[in-house]
Coordinates of C-alpha atoms and ligand atoms in Angstrom, one line a residue:
Chain A
M1 CA -25.6 -8.8 -6.9
K2 CA -28.5 -10.6 -8.4
L3 CA -31.2 -11.8 -5.9
I4 CA -33.2 -15.1 -6.8
V5 CA -35.8 -16.0 -4.3
L6 CA -37.4 -19.5 -4.6
A7 CA -40.3 -20.2 -3.2
G8 CA -43.1 -23.4 -3.4
T9 CA -44.8 -26.0 -1.1
P10 CA -42.3 -28.1 0.8
G11 CA -41.4 -31.2 -1.2
S12 CA -42.0 -29.2 -4.5
G13 CA -38.5 -29.9 -5.7
K14 CA -36.9 -26.6 -4.9
T15 CA -33.5 -27.9 -3.6
S16 CA -33.4 -30.5 -6.4
V17 CA -34.0 -27.8 -8.7
L18 CA -31.6 -25.5 -7.4
L19 CA -28.7 -27.9 -7.2
H20 CA -29.0 -28.6 -10.7
A21 CA -29.0 -24.9 -11.8
I22 CA -26.2 -24.2 -9.2
K23 CA -24.2 -26.4 -11.2
A24 CA -25.1 -25.1 -15.0
L25 CA -24.5 -21.3 -13.3
V26 CA -21.0 -22.6 -12.1
S27 CA -20.1 -23.9 -15.3
L28 CA -21.2 -20.8 -17.0
G29 CA -18.6 -18.7 -15.0
N30 CA -20.9 -17.5 -12.2
S31 CA -20.4 -17.7 -8.4
P32 CA -23.6 -18.1 -6.8
A33 CA -24.1 -18.6 -2.6
V34 CA -27.3 -19.8 -1.2
V35 CA -29.2 -19.1 2.0
K36 CA -32.1 -21.4 2.8
I37 CA -34.5 -20.4 5.3
D38 CA -36.9 -23.0 7.2
C39 CA -38.9 -23.1 10.3
L40 CA -37.6 -25.3 12.8
W41 CA -34.9 -27.8 10.8
T42 CA -33.1 -28.4 7.3
D43 CA -30.7 -30.7 5.9
D44 CA -30.8 -28.7 2.5
D45 CA -27.6 -27.0 3.6
Q46 CA -25.6 -30.1 3.2
R47 CA -26.9 -31.1 -0.2
F48 CA -25.6 -27.5 -1.3
Q49 CA -22.4 -27.9 0.4
R50 CA -21.5 -30.7 -1.4
L51 CA -21.5 -28.3 -4.4
G52 CA -18.7 -26.4 -2.5
I53 CA -20.6 -23.3 -2.5
P54 CA -20.9 -20.7 0.4
V55 CA -24.2 -21.8 2.3
Q56 CA -26.2 -20.3 5.5
V57 CA -29.2 -21.5 7.0
G58 CA -31.7 -19.4 9.1
L59 CA -34.2 -21.0 11.0
A60 CA -37.5 -18.7 11.6
K61 CA -38.5 -20.5 14.7
D62 CA -41.8 -18.8 16.0
M63 CA -41.5 -16.2 13.4
C64 CA -43.5 -16.5 9.9
P65 CA -40.8 -17.7 7.8
D66 CA -41.9 -15.3 5.1
H67 CA -41.6 -12.6 7.3
F68 CA -38.2 -13.7 8.5
T69 CA -36.7 -14.1 4.9
I70 CA -38.1 -10.3 4.0
Y71 CA -36.6 -8.9 7.4
N72 CA -33.2 -10.7 7.0
T73 CA -32.9 -10.2 3.1
E74 CA -30.4 -6.9 3.5
D75 CA -28.2 -9.1 5.7
M76 CA -28.4 -12.0 3.4
L77 CA -27.1 -9.9 0.6
K78 CA -24.3 -8.6 3.0
W79 CA -23.2 -11.8 3.7
A80 CA -23.4 -13.2 -0.1
E81 CA -21.3 -10.1 -0.7
T82 CA -18.8 -11.0 1.6
Q83 CA -18.4 -14.7 0.1
G84 CA -17.5 -12.9 -3.2
A85 CA -20.8 -14.4 -4.8
D86 CA -22.5 -12.5 -7.8
I87 CA -25.7 -14.6 -7.3
L88 CA -27.6 -14.9 -4.1
L89 CA -29.9 -17.7 -4.2
N90 CA -32.5 -17.8 -1.5
E91 CA -34.7 -21.1 -0.8
T92 CA -37.7 -20.1 1.3
A93 CA -39.5 -22.5 3.6
G94 CA -42.4 -22.1 1.4
L95 CA -45.2 -22.8 3.9
C96 CA -47.3 -19.6 4.1
L97 CA -49.4 -19.4 0.7
R98 CA -50.9 -15.9 2.0
C99 CA -47.1 -14.4 2.0
A100 CA -45.1 -14.0 -1.0
P101 CA -41.6 -13.1 0.1
Y102 CA -40.9 -11.3 -3.4
P103 CA -39.2 -7.9 -3.4
D104 CA -39.6 -6.0 -6.7
N105 CA -35.4 -6.1 -7.5
C106 CA -35.2 -10.1 -7.5
L107 CA -35.9 -12.9 -9.6
A108 CA -38.9 -14.2 -8.2
V109 CA -39.2 -18.3 -9.0
C110 CA -42.2 -20.4 -8.0
V111 CA -41.3 -24.1 -7.8
I112 CA -44.7 -26.1 -8.5
D113 CA -45.1 -29.9 -8.3
V114 CA -47.1 -31.1 -11.3
T115 CA -48.5 -34.2 -9.5
T116 CA -50.4 -32.1 -7.4
G117 CA -53.0 -31.4 -10.1
P118 CA -53.8 -28.8 -12.4
N119 CA -56.3 -27.3 -9.7
T120 CA -53.0 -26.3 -7.7
P121 CA -52.2 -23.3 -9.5
L122 CA -55.7 -21.7 -8.4
K123 CA -55.0 -22.5 -5.0
V124 CA -51.4 -21.1 -4.7
G125 CA -52.1 -17.4 -4.8
P126 CA -49.3 -14.3 -4.7
L127 CA -46.6 -17.0 -4.3
L128 CA -47.5 -18.2 -8.0
T129 CA -49.3 -15.1 -9.5
T130 CA -46.4 -12.6 -8.7
A131 CA -43.5 -14.7 -9.6
D132 CA -41.3 -14.2 -12.7
V133 CA -40.6 -17.6 -13.4
V134 CA -42.5 -20.8 -12.6
V135 CA -40.9 -23.9 -12.4
M136 CA -43.0 -27.0 -13.1
T137 CA -41.3 -30.1 -11.4
K138 CA -42.0 -33.8 -11.5
G139 CA -43.7 -33.7 -15.2
D140 CA -42.0 -37.3 -15.6
V141 CA -44.5 -38.8 -13.3
V142 CA -47.7 -37.4 -15.3
S143 CA -49.0 -37.7 -19.1
Q144 CA -47.8 -35.2 -21.6
A145 CA -51.5 -34.1 -21.6
E146 CA -51.6 -33.5 -18.0
R147 CA -48.1 -31.5 -18.3
E148 CA -49.9 -29.2 -20.9
V149 CA -53.0 -28.9 -18.9
F150 CA -51.1 -27.6 -16.1
R151 CA -49.2 -25.2 -18.0
E152 CA -52.1 -23.8 -19.1
R153 CA -54.0 -23.3 -15.9
V154 CA -50.2 -21.5 -14.4
L155 CA -50.7 -19.1 -17.7
D156 CA -54.5 -18.8 -16.6
V157 CA -53.1 -16.9 -13.0
N158 CA -49.6 -15.8 -14.2
P159 CA -49.8 -14.7 -18.1
A160 CA -46.7 -13.1 -18.1
C161 CA -44.4 -15.5 -16.3
S162 CA -41.6 -17.6 -18.3
I163 CA -42.3 -21.2 -17.8
V164 CA -39.5 -24.0 -17.3
E165 CA -40.2 -27.7 -17.4
A166 CA -37.9 -29.0 -15.1
N167 CA -36.9 -32.5 -13.5
G168 CA -35.1 -32.3 -10.0
L169 CA -33.5 -35.9 -10.5
T170 CA -32.1 -35.7 -14.1
G171 CA -31.4 -31.8 -13.9
K172 CA -33.7 -31.3 -16.9
G173 CA -34.6 -27.4 -17.3
S174 CA -31.5 -26.6 -15.4
F175 CA -29.8 -24.6 -18.3
E176 CA -33.0 -22.8 -19.1
L177 CA -33.6 -21.5 -15.5
A178 CA -29.6 -20.6 -15.3
E179 CA -30.0 -18.6 -18.5
L180 CA -33.2 -16.8 -17.0
I181 CA -31.1 -15.9 -13.6
R182 CA -28.2 -14.6 -15.6
A183 CA -30.3 -12.3 -17.9
S184 CA -32.2 -10.8 -14.9
S185 CA -31.1 -7.5 -13.2
D186 CA -29.2 -6.5 -10.5
T187 CA -31.2 -5.7 -7.1
G188 CA -31.6 -2.2 -5.8
I189 CA -30.9 -0.5 -2.6
E190 CA -34.5 0.3 -1.8
M191 CA -36.2 -2.5 -2.6
K192 CA -40.4 -3.1 -1.9
L193 CA -42.3 -6.2 -1.6
R194 CA -44.6 -6.9 -4.7
Y195 CA -47.4 -8.3 -2.4
N196 CA -48.7 -7.4 1.1
P197 CA -48.4 -9.7 3.8
P198 CA -51.6 -9.9 5.5
L199 CA -52.9 -6.5 6.6
A200 CA -53.9 -7.3 10.2
I201 CA -52.7 -8.7 13.4
C202 CA -54.5 -10.5 15.8
S203 CA -54.4 -11.2 19.5
L204 CA -53.3 -14.9 18.5
C205 CA -50.3 -13.2 16.8
T206 CA -49.1 -11.8 20.2
G207 CA -49.3 -15.0 22.1
E208 CA -53.2 -15.6 23.1
M209 CA -53.6 -19.2 23.5
R210 CA -57.5 -19.5 24.5
V211 CA -60.0 -20.4 22.0
A212 CA -63.1 -18.9 23.1
R213 CA -64.1 -15.9 20.8
K214 CA -64.6 -13.5 23.5
H215 CA -60.6 -13.8 24.0
H216 CA -59.7 -12.3 20.8
M217 CA -59.1 -8.8 19.5
G218 CA -57.8 -7.4 16.2
V219 CA -59.0 -7.6 12.6
L220 CA -60.6 -10.9 12.4
R221 CA -62.7 -13.1 10.0
S222 CA -65.4 -15.4 10.4
L223 CA -66.2 -18.6 8.6
D224 CA -68.8 -16.9 6.2
G225 CA -65.8 -14.6 5.1
S226 CA -67.0 -11.3 7.1
M227 CA -64.7 -9.2 8.3
E228 CA -64.7 -7.2 11.7
Y229 CA -62.6 -5.2 13.9
R230 CA -62.8 -6.3 17.9
G231 CA -61.0 -4.3 20.7
E232 CA -60.2 -0.7 21.7
Chain B
M1 CA -48.8 -27.1 -38.6
R2 CA -45.1 -26.8 -39.5
D3 CA -44.0 -29.5 -42.0
V4 CA -41.5 -32.2 -40.4
T5 CA -40.0 -34.4 -43.3
T6 CA -37.1 -35.8 -41.0
L7 CA -36.4 -36.2 -37.2
T8 CA -32.8 -36.9 -36.4
I9 CA -31.3 -38.7 -33.3
L10 CA -27.7 -37.9 -32.6
G11 CA -26.1 -40.7 -30.4
G12 CA -25.3 -39.7 -26.6
V13 CA -24.0 -42.0 -23.7
N14 CA -25.5 -45.4 -22.5
K15 CA -25.9 -45.9 -18.6
E16 CA -21.8 -46.3 -18.3
G17 CA -21.1 -43.2 -20.0
I18 CA -19.6 -44.6 -23.1
P19 CA -20.8 -43.4 -26.6
E20 CA -23.6 -45.3 -28.0
C21 CA -22.8 -47.5 -31.0
I22 CA -25.6 -45.8 -33.0
D23 CA -24.3 -42.1 -33.2
R24 CA -27.1 -40.9 -35.8
I25 CA -30.4 -42.0 -36.7
E26 CA -32.7 -40.2 -39.3
V27 CA -36.5 -41.0 -39.4
N28 CA -38.5 -39.8 -42.5
K29 CA -42.1 -38.7 -42.8
G30 CA -44.4 -41.6 -43.3
E31 CA -42.2 -43.9 -41.6
I32 CA -43.0 -46.2 -38.4
I33 CA -39.9 -47.1 -36.4
G34 CA -40.0 -49.3 -33.7
I35 CA -37.5 -49.1 -30.5
V36 CA -36.8 -52.4 -28.6
G37 CA -35.0 -54.2 -25.9
P38 CA -35.3 -55.8 -22.3
T39 CA -37.0 -53.8 -19.5
G40 CA -34.7 -51.0 -18.1
S41 CA -32.7 -50.8 -21.4
G42 CA -33.7 -47.2 -21.8
K43 CA -36.6 -47.3 -24.4
S44 CA -38.9 -44.8 -22.3
T45 CA -35.6 -42.5 -21.9
L46 CA -35.2 -42.4 -25.6
I47 CA -38.6 -41.4 -26.6
D48 CA -38.7 -38.8 -23.6
D49 CA -35.7 -37.5 -24.9
I50 CA -37.5 -37.1 -28.5
E51 CA -40.3 -35.7 -26.5
Q52 CA -38.4 -33.1 -24.8
L53 CA -36.3 -32.5 -28.3
A54 CA -33.2 -33.0 -26.2
R55 CA -30.0 -30.9 -26.7
G56 CA -27.7 -32.4 -24.8
D57 CA -29.4 -31.7 -21.4
T58 CA -30.8 -34.9 -20.2
S59 CA -29.1 -37.7 -18.8
S60 CA -28.1 -39.6 -22.1
G61 CA -26.6 -36.4 -23.5
R62 CA -28.5 -37.2 -27.0
H63 CA -29.3 -34.5 -29.3
I64 CA -32.7 -34.2 -31.3
L65 CA -33.0 -32.3 -34.7
I66 CA -35.9 -31.6 -37.0
N67 CA -35.7 -31.0 -40.4
G68 CA -31.9 -31.3 -40.0
E69 CA -31.7 -28.3 -37.6
V70 CA -31.7 -27.7 -33.8
P71 CA -35.2 -26.6 -33.2
D72 CA -36.3 -23.4 -31.7
S73 CA -36.9 -23.1 -28.1
S74 CA -40.5 -22.2 -28.4
I75 CA -41.5 -25.4 -30.2
R76 CA -40.2 -27.4 -27.4
V77 CA -42.5 -25.8 -24.7
D78 CA -45.4 -24.1 -26.2
P79 CA -47.9 -26.6 -26.7
R80 CA -49.8 -24.4 -29.4
L81 CA -46.4 -25.1 -31.4
K82 CA -45.4 -28.2 -30.4
L83 CA -44.3 -31.1 -33.3
V84 CA -44.7 -34.0 -31.2
A85 CA -47.2 -35.7 -29.3
Q86 CA -46.5 -38.5 -26.8
L87 CA -48.5 -41.6 -25.4
S88 CA -46.4 -42.5 -22.3
Q89 CA -46.2 -45.6 -20.3
K90 CA -48.9 -44.2 -17.5
M91 CA -51.6 -46.0 -16.8
H92 CA -53.3 -43.5 -14.8
F93 CA -54.4 -40.1 -14.4
L94 CA -53.1 -37.9 -11.3
A95 CA -55.5 -34.9 -12.0
D96 CA -58.0 -34.4 -10.3
M97 CA -60.7 -33.3 -12.8
T98 CA -63.9 -34.5 -14.8
V99 CA -63.1 -35.9 -18.1
E100 CA -64.7 -32.9 -19.8
D101 CA -62.8 -30.2 -18.0
F102 CA -59.8 -31.9 -18.7
L103 CA -60.4 -32.1 -22.6
V104 CA -61.7 -28.6 -22.9
M105 CA -58.5 -27.5 -20.9
H106 CA -56.2 -29.7 -22.8
A107 CA -57.7 -28.8 -26.5
R108 CA -57.3 -24.9 -24.9
S109 CA -53.6 -25.4 -24.2
R110 CA -53.1 -26.9 -27.6
G111 CA -54.7 -23.6 -29.5
K112 CA -57.8 -25.8 -30.4
G113 CA -61.5 -25.5 -29.7
P114 CA -64.1 -27.4 -27.1
E115 CA -66.0 -28.9 -29.8
L116 CA -63.4 -31.8 -30.3
V117 CA -64.2 -33.0 -27.0
H118 CA -67.2 -35.2 -28.1
R119 CA -64.9 -36.7 -30.8
V120 CA -62.2 -37.5 -28.2
L121 CA -64.8 -39.1 -26.0
E122 CA -66.6 -41.0 -29.3
L123 CA -63.3 -42.3 -30.2
A124 CA -61.9 -43.6 -26.8
N125 CA -65.0 -45.6 -26.5
T126 CA -64.5 -47.4 -29.4
L127 CA -61.4 -48.8 -28.0
T128 CA -62.3 -49.5 -24.3
G129 CA -64.6 -52.0 -22.8
E130 CA -66.8 -50.1 -20.4
P131 CA -67.9 -46.5 -21.8
I132 CA -66.2 -43.4 -20.2
A133 CA -69.0 -40.6 -19.8
L134 CA -68.1 -36.7 -19.6
H135 CA -68.7 -36.4 -16.0
H136 CA -66.6 -39.1 -15.0
H137 CA -63.4 -38.2 -12.8
L138 CA -59.9 -39.1 -14.4
T139 CA -58.9 -40.3 -11.5
A140 CA -61.5 -42.9 -11.3
L141 CA -61.1 -44.6 -14.6
S142 CA -59.5 -47.9 -15.0
G143 CA -56.1 -48.2 -16.7
G144 CA -57.7 -49.6 -19.8
Q145 CA -60.3 -46.6 -19.9
S146 CA -57.4 -44.1 -19.1
R147 CA -55.2 -45.4 -21.9
S148 CA -58.0 -45.4 -24.1
L149 CA -58.9 -42.1 -23.3
M150 CA -55.2 -40.7 -23.8
T151 CA -54.8 -42.2 -26.9
A152 CA -58.0 -40.4 -28.5
D153 CA -56.8 -37.1 -26.9
I154 CA -53.4 -37.5 -28.9
A155 CA -55.4 -38.8 -32.0
V156 CA -57.5 -35.8 -31.8
I157 CA -56.3 -33.0 -29.8
S158 CA -52.5 -33.4 -29.8
D159 CA -52.6 -34.2 -33.6
S160 CA -48.8 -33.7 -34.3
P161 CA -46.5 -34.8 -37.1
V162 CA -44.1 -36.6 -34.7
V163 CA -45.9 -39.5 -32.7
L164 CA -44.5 -41.2 -29.8
I165 CA -46.0 -44.5 -28.8
D166 CA -44.7 -46.2 -25.4
E167 CA -46.0 -50.0 -24.8
I168 CA -49.7 -49.7 -26.3
E169 CA -50.1 -53.2 -25.9
N170 CA -50.0 -53.1 -22.3
A171 CA -53.4 -51.6 -21.6
G172 CA -55.7 -54.3 -22.6
I173 CA -57.4 -52.0 -25.4
R174 CA -57.6 -52.9 -29.1
K175 CA -53.8 -52.2 -30.1
Q176 CA -53.9 -52.4 -33.7
E177 CA -56.9 -50.1 -33.8
A178 CA -55.5 -47.9 -31.3
L179 CA -51.8 -47.8 -33.6
E180 CA -53.6 -47.1 -36.8
L181 CA -55.4 -44.2 -35.0
L182 CA -52.4 -42.5 -34.0
A183 CA -50.2 -43.7 -36.9
C184 CA -52.2 -42.1 -39.6
E185 CA -50.4 -41.0 -43.2
G186 CA -47.9 -38.5 -43.5
K187 CA -46.4 -38.6 -39.4
I188 CA -43.5 -39.6 -38.2
V189 CA -44.2 -42.8 -35.5
V190 CA -41.8 -44.1 -32.9
V191 CA -43.2 -47.1 -31.0
V192 CA -41.8 -48.8 -28.1
T193 CA -42.9 -52.2 -28.1
H194 CA -42.2 -55.8 -26.8
D195 CA -44.9 -57.0 -29.2
P196 CA -43.7 -59.1 -32.3
V197 CA -46.6 -57.8 -34.6
L198 CA -46.1 -54.2 -33.8
A199 CA -42.4 -54.5 -33.8
L200 CA -42.4 -55.8 -37.6
M201 CA -45.3 -53.6 -38.7
A202 CA -42.2 -51.0 -38.2
T203 CA -40.0 -50.3 -41.3
R204 CA -37.1 -50.4 -39.0
R205 CA -36.3 -50.9 -35.4
I206 CA -33.8 -49.4 -32.7
V207 CA -32.5 -52.1 -30.4
M208 CA -31.4 -50.7 -27.1
K209 CA -29.0 -52.2 -24.3
N210 CA -27.8 -50.6 -21.0
G211 CA -29.1 -47.5 -22.1
G212 CA -27.9 -47.1 -25.2
M213 CA -28.7 -47.7 -29.1
V214 CA -26.7 -50.5 -30.0
D215 CA -28.2 -51.5 -33.4
V216 CA -30.8 -50.6 -36.0
I217 CA -32.7 -53.5 -37.6
T218 CA -34.4 -52.9 -41.2
T219 CA -37.7 -55.3 -41.3
S220 CA -36.7 -58.0 -44.2
L221 CA -39.3 -59.5 -46.7
Q222 CA -39.4 -62.4 -44.9
E223 CA -39.7 -60.8 -41.6
Q224 CA -42.6 -59.1 -43.2
Q225 CA -44.0 -62.3 -44.1
V226 CA -43.4 -64.0 -40.7
C227 CA -45.3 -60.5 -39.4
C228 CA -48.4 -61.4 -41.6
K229 CA -48.5 -65.0 -40.0
I230 CA -48.3 -63.7 -36.6
A231 CA -51.0 -61.1 -37.4
E232 CA -53.3 -64.0 -37.8
V233 CA -52.4 -65.8 -35.0
D234 CA -52.8 -63.0 -32.9
N235 CA -56.2 -61.8 -34.3
W236 CA -57.3 -65.4 -33.4
L237 CA -56.1 -64.9 -29.9
L238 CA -57.7 -61.4 -29.5
S239 CA -61.3 -63.0 -30.9
L240 CA -60.8 -65.7 -27.9
R241 CA -60.0 -63.0 -25.7
E242 CA -63.2 -60.9 -26.4
T243 CA -65.3 -64.4 -26.1
I244 CA -63.7 -64.8 -22.6
R245 CA -64.3 -60.8 -21.6
R246 CA -68.1 -61.5 -22.8
G247 CA -68.7 -64.3 -20.6
D248 CA -69.0 -66.7 -23.5
L249 CA -67.7 -70.2 -23.6
V250 CA -64.8 -71.0 -26.0
E251 CA -65.7 -74.4 -26.8
G252 CA -66.7 -75.0 -30.7
T253 CA -65.0 -72.1 -31.8
V254 CA -61.5 -74.1 -32.1
Ligands
ATP1 N1 -28.3 -42.9 -21.4 C1 -28.9 -43.1 -20.2 N2 -28.2 -42.8 -19.5 C2 -28.3 -42.8 -18.1 N3 -29.2 -43.5 -17.3 C3 -30.1 -44.1 -18.3 C4 -29.9 -43.8 -19.7 N4 -30.6 -44.7 -20.4 C5 -31.9 -44.7 -19.4 N5 -31.2 -45.0 -18.2 C6 -31.9 -45.0 -16.9 O1 -32.2 -46.3 -16.8 C7 -33.7 -46.4 -16.2 C8 -34.5 -47.2 -17.2 O2 -35.0 -47.0 -18.2 P1 -36.2 -47.1 -19.1 O3 -37.3 -46.5 -18.2 O4 -36.1 -46.0 -20.3 O5 -36.2 -48.4 -19.4 P2 -37.5 -49.1 -20.7 O6 -36.6 -49.7 -21.7 O7 -38.3 -48.2 -21.2 O8 -37.9 -50.4 -19.5 P3 -39.2 -51.0 -19.6 O9 -39.4 -51.6 -20.9 O10 -39.3 -51.2 -18.2 O11 -40.6 -50.1 -19.9 C9 -34.2 -45.0 -15.9 O12 -34.1 -44.8 -14.3 C10 -33.3 -44.4 -16.9 O13 -33.1 -43.2 -16.4
GDP2 N1 -40.1 -37.6 -10.0 C1 -39.6 -36.7 -9.6 N2 -39.0 -36.3 -8.5 C2 -38.7 -35.3 -7.8 C3 -38.4 -34.3 -9.1 N3 -38.1 -33.3 -8.3 C4 -37.9 -33.4 -7.1 N4 -38.1 -34.8 -6.8 C5 -38.2 -35.3 -5.4 O1 -39.1 -34.6 -4.3 C6 -38.4 -34.9 -3.5 C7 -38.6 -33.5 -2.5 O2 -37.4 -32.6 -3.4 P1 -36.9 -31.3 -2.7 O3 -35.7 -30.7 -3.8 O4 -36.2 -31.9 -1.5 O5 -38.2 -30.3 -2.3 P2 -38.2 -29.1 -1.4 O6 -38.8 -29.3 -0.3 O7 -39.0 -27.8 -2.4 O8 -36.2 -28.7 -1.7 C8 -37.2 -35.3 -3.3 O9 -37.5 -37.0 -3.0 C9 -36.7 -35.5 -4.8 O10 -36.2 -36.5 -5.2 C10 -38.7 -34.5 -10.2 O11 -38.7 -33.5 -11.5 N5 -39.4 -35.6 -10.6
MG3 MG1 -35.8 -27.9 0.3
MG4 MG1 -40.5 -47.8 -20.6
ZN5 ZN1 -47.1 -15.7 6.3
ZN6 ZN1 -52.8 -13.3 14.2

């Protein structure tokens, strides 16, 4: 079983790109299954279902969607196994830029929208810097020079990645992505994360709702960037 | 830079999925070829196919060959190896950067040094009215200024053996000068245009309809003569436009 984790900010084109990649994978003889993780609601499952492949949705509700993804990775793989799939495609919610839900033994794909401008690759963090494949979408909306500058910025922060210039509307790039997926190695049993999720928790994480500073405990960071531990 | 002697377009299908009437066109080094057709007929789609060096993976199903062969994947994507420069129909930049930062980055992406930046700016300012400065933000440039900068950027930084130009006449910049800048000797130049002078300056023109290539017309001797005549009228119109732009009166110049 291959595990493909697709992350990227909402609206960056993850589902659109995946839909085309799935068609390419099926035409090449693979049996992909999809799990879509979101926070509160999604209709992506209906878009995937039209392709006639196994689809499941997980809603993280009040848990960090990336933590939810990590916690449920084993279950997702088991489910894909029962569906007779050889590739599990996992579209994440992609809201938290601090977490990157990529295990080591997966193909980590970051989908990024070129129209957000060439400074975006500097802001995205581990989601982009620890990815194996970076899919640049919506290149049809900008000039060739802007696409090239964007690409350069992506390589600045992640020099080893493979870049695919894709179009979620026309399907451009889907065969290249499908080839990269097919060439990736199978997942292992003892997977480890590539990047630490946020190290510390604070009283807000456990339900504190009052704003004043005196109510907060844990490892906390001030506006000036300094960190302190407050509590017992 | 690798030499490109021929660019081949292998036809795909039109918007209805019916095979194109023209199934193969070869364009040779040194040639300017036009693309004409009504709005929405697929002109930009055709040059996008060339920019991507399509291999049956775009909506038209076309294939593009370089020197008669399927080009290597690295040539398709790595800007340092790219053979194609494209001036698209876009009238604005979306990148939130200064002109200088952008040009420095773009030069780097094409494997070139930052010393080219001043030449780009100088050239851009010969095409536009109000000058562009290095500290200006790209997103604040006017349509004409943006197009001038895109044009100069392609002439200097993206300098490639194949040049694609989409409706250069629409930007209010000096179109013939812009075309001369881009279409220098020894290149393959593809020009999408609605402008009779530009269309007749090409040696041949591809006619588009309903998403497909339906005809290729060779510019006849008679058409070349017509072109000279229209060019005169065109230059006259341009000079009147400049006069009006300056805020002068056109009385007496006729
Ligand atoms: N061969 C094709 N197959 C499928 N769709 C196509 C094909 N050619 C063009 N189209 C679609 O038709 C639409 C219009 O095409 P395009 O923008 O290339 O037209 P154009 O000739 O450049 O128009 P304009 O003169 O307004 O710039 C686009 O949505 C494009 O995707
Ligand atoms: N112009 C353009 N639009 C795109 C492209 N890819 C996706 N979109 C559009 O972007 C929007 C969000 O896409 P979606 O796949 O739902 O993004 P997701 O939230 O990351 O899954 C949709 O309206 C798509 O049609 C692209 O390459 N070009
Ligand atoms: Mg989605
Ligand atoms: Mg067009
Ligand atoms: Zn998180
Ligand atoms: Zn917390």
